[in-house]
Short mmCIF file of C-alpha atoms and ligand atoms in Angstrom, two decimals:
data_model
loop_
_atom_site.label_atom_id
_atom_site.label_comp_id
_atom_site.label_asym_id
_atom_site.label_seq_id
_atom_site.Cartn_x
_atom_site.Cartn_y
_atom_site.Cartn_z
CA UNK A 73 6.44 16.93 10.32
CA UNK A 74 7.38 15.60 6.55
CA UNK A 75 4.94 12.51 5.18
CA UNK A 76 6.12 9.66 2.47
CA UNK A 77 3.40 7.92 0.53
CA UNK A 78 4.55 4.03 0.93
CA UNK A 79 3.20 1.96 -2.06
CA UNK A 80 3.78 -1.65 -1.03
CA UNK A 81 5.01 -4.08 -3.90
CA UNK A 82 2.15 -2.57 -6.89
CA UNK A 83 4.01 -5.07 -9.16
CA UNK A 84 3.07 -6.83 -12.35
CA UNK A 85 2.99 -10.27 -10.61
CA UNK A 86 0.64 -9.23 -7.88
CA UNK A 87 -1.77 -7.86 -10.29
CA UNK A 88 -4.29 -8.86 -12.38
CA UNK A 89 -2.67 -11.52 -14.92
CA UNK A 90 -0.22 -11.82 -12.96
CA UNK A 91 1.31 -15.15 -11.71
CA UNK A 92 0.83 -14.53 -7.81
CA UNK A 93 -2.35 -12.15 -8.64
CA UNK A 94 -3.87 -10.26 -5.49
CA UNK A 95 -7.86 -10.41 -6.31
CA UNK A 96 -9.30 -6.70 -7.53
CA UNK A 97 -5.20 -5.83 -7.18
CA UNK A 98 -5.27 -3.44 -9.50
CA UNK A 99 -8.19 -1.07 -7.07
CA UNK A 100 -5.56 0.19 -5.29
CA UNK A 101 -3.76 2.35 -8.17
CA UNK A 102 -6.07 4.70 -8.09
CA UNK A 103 -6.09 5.94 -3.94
CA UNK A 104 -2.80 5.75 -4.52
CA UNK A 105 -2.31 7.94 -7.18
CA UNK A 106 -5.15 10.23 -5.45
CA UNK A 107 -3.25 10.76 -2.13
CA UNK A 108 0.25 10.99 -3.67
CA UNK A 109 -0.10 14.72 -4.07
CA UNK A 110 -0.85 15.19 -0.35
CA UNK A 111 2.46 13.62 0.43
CA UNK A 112 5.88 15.25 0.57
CA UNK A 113 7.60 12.29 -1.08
CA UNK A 114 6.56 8.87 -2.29
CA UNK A 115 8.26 5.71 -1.97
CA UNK A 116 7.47 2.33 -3.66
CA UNK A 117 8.84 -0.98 -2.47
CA UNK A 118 9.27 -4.03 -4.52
CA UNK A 119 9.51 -7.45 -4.06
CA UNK A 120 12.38 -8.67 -6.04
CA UNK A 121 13.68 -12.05 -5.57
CA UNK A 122 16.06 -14.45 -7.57
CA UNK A 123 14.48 -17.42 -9.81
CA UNK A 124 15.64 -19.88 -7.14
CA UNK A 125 13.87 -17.74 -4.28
CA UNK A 126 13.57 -20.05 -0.88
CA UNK A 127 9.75 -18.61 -0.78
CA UNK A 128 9.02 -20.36 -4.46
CA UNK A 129 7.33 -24.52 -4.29
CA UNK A 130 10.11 -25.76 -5.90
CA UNK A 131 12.98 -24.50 -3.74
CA UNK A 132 10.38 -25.45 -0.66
CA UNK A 133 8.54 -22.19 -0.29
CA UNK A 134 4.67 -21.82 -0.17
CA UNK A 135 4.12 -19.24 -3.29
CA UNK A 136 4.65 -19.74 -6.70
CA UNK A 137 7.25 -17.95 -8.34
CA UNK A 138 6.93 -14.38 -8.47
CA UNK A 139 8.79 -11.08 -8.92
CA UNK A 140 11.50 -12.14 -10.05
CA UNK A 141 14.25 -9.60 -10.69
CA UNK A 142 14.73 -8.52 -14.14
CA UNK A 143 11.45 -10.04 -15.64
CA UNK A 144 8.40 -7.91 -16.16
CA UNK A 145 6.31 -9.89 -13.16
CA UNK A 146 8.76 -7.57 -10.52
CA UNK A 147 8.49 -4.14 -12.31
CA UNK A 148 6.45 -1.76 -10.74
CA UNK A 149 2.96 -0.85 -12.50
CA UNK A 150 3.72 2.38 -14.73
CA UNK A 151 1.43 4.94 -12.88
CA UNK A 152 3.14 3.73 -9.73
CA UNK A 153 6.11 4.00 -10.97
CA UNK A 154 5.76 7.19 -12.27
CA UNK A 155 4.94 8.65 -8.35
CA UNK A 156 8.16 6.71 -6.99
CA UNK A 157 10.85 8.92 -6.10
CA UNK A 158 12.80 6.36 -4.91
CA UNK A 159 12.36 2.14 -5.42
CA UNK A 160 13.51 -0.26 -2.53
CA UNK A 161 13.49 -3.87 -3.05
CA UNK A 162 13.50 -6.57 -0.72
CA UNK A 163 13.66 -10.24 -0.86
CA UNK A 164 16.69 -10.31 -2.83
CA UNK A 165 18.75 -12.64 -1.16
CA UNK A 166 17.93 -16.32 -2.40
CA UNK A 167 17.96 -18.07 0.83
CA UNK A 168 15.62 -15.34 3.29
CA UNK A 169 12.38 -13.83 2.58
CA UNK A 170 11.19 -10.47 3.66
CA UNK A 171 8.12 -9.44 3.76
CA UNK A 172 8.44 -6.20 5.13
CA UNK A 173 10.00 -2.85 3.25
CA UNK A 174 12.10 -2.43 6.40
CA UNK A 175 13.48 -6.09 6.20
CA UNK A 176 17.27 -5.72 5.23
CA UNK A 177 16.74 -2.65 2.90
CA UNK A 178 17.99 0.93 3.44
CA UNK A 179 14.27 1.84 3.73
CA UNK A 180 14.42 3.70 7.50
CA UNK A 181 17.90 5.49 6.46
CA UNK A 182 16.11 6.98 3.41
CA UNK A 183 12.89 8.08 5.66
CA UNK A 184 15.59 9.72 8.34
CA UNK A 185 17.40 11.23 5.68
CA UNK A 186 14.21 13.03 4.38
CA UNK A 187 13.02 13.96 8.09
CA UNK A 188 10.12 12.14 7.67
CA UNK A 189 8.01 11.27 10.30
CA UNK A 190 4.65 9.82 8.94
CA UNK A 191 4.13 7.00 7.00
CA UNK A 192 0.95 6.75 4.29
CA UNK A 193 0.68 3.25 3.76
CA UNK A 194 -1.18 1.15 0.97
CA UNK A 195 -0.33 -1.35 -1.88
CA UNK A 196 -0.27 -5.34 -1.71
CA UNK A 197 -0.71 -7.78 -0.19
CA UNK A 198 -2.52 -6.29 3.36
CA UNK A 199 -2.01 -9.70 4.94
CA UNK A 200 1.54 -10.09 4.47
CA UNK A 201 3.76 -7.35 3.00
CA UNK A 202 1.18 -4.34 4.10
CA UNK A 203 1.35 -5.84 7.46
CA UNK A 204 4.77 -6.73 8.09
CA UNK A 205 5.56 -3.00 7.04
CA UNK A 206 3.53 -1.32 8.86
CA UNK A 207 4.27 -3.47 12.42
CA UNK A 208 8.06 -2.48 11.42
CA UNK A 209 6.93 1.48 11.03
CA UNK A 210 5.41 1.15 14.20
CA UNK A 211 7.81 -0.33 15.88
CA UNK A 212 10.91 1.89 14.17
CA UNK A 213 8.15 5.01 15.93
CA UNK A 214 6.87 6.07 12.62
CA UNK A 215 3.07 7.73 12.61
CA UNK A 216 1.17 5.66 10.88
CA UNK A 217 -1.78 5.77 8.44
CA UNK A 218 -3.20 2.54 6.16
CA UNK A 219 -5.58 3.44 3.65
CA UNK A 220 -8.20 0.74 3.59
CA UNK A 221 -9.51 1.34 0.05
CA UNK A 222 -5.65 1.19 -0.84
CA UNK A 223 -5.02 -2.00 0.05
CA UNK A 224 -6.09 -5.69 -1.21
CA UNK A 225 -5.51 -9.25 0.25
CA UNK A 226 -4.77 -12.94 -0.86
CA UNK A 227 -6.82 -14.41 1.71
CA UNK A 228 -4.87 -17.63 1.49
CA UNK A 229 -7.67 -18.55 4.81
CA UNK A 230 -10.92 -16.37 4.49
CA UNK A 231 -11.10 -13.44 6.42
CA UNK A 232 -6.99 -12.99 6.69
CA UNK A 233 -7.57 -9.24 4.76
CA UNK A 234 -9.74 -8.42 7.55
CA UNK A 235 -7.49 -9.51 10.78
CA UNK A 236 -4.34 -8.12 9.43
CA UNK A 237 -6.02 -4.49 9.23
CA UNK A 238 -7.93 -5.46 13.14
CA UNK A 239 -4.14 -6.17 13.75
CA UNK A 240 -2.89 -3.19 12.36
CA UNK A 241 -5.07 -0.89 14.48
CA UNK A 242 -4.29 -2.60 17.11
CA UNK A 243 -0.77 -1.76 16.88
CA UNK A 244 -1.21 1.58 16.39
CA UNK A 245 -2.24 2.49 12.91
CA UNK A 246 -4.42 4.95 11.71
CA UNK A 247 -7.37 2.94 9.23
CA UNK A 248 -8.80 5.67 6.72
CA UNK A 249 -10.22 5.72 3.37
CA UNK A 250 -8.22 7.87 1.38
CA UNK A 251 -10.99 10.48 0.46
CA UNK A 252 -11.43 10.84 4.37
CA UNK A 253 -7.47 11.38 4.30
CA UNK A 254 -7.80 13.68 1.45
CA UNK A 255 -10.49 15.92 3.39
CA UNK A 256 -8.22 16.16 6.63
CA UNK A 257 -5.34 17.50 4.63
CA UNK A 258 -6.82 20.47 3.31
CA UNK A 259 -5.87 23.29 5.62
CA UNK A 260 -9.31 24.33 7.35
CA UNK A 261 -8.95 27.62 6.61
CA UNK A 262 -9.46 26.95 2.96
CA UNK A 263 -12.13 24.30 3.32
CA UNK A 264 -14.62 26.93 1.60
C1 VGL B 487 3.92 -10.83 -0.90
C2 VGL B 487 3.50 -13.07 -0.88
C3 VGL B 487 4.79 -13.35 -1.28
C4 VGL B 487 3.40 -9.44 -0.72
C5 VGL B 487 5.21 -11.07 -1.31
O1 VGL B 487 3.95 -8.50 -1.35
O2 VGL B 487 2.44 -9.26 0.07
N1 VGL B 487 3.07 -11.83 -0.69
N2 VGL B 487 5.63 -12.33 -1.49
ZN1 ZN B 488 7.56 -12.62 -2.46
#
């Protein structure tokens, strides 16, 4: 059994200061960084559209423009980056969104490739790219764990950050806080 660490879109734009900002965005650097080391590879997905993105107000979308490719707004944050063994972006054609890492990338090849099996999951947002990834792990039979202090939500309607993760268990997902993740990786034998 191999595990990937997936950091969901930790991008300038969804950030604090940023133009699509998550609120407290910016909490979820540090879980992540913390479980990283308990995973056998890490992968960060970005969203990473065109300036004329179909998701944007003024090409009829509901979000403002955001990551788009090639300005700072869609780089990953630096400590992130500096996990990510590999980057896959999604959203880059103009006329389709994606919200989910699986959603037209190369994201499930690279996990076969590896022989990985289970999927950490945390970054932004958990009500729409957290949760559209992790229904598509499920679905694609990955073992899946979300990291509720890892994870952060618009909440476009109150209380969306709360029924995506009910949703998420419901599918299938494990819900831990990474310290309690932490704790179960250490091999019992050394728990001393
Ligand atoms: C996201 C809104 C628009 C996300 C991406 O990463 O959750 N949210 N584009
Ligand atoms: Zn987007």
């Amino acid at each position: 059994m191999k595990r990937a660490l997936i950091c969901v879109d930790v991008e300038h734009d969804f950030l604090p200061g940023g133009s699509l900002a998550v609120p407290d965005g910016d909490h979820v650097i540090a879980p992540l960084q913390a479980v990283a080391s308990h995973c056998d590879c890490v992968v960060a997905t970005r969203d990473y559209h065109p300036e004329d993105h179909v998701s944007f107000t003024p090409y009829g979308g509901t979000w403002p423009p955001h990551c788009v490719a090639g300005t700072r707004g869609a780089e990953l944050h630096p400590a992130i980056a500096a996990l990510a063994g590999s980057v896959v972006d999604k959203g880059t054609a103009r006329g389709a969104d994606a919200y989910s890492g699986f959603d037209g990338t190369h994201l499930h090849e690279l996990l076969q490739q590896q022989g990985i099996t289970e999927l950490v999951i945390g970054g932004l947002a958990t009500d729409y790219c957290v949760l559209a990834t992790v229904r598509d792990a499920l679905r694609l039979g990955y073992t899946v764990t979300v990291l509720d202090d890892a994870i952060r939500a618009v909440n476009v309607t109150p209380g969306d950050g709360r029924r995506a993760l009910e949703e998420m268990r419901r599918a299938g997902a494990r819900i831990m806080h990474s310290a309690q993740f932490i704790r179960e990786c250490i091999p019992t034998g050394m728990m001393l």
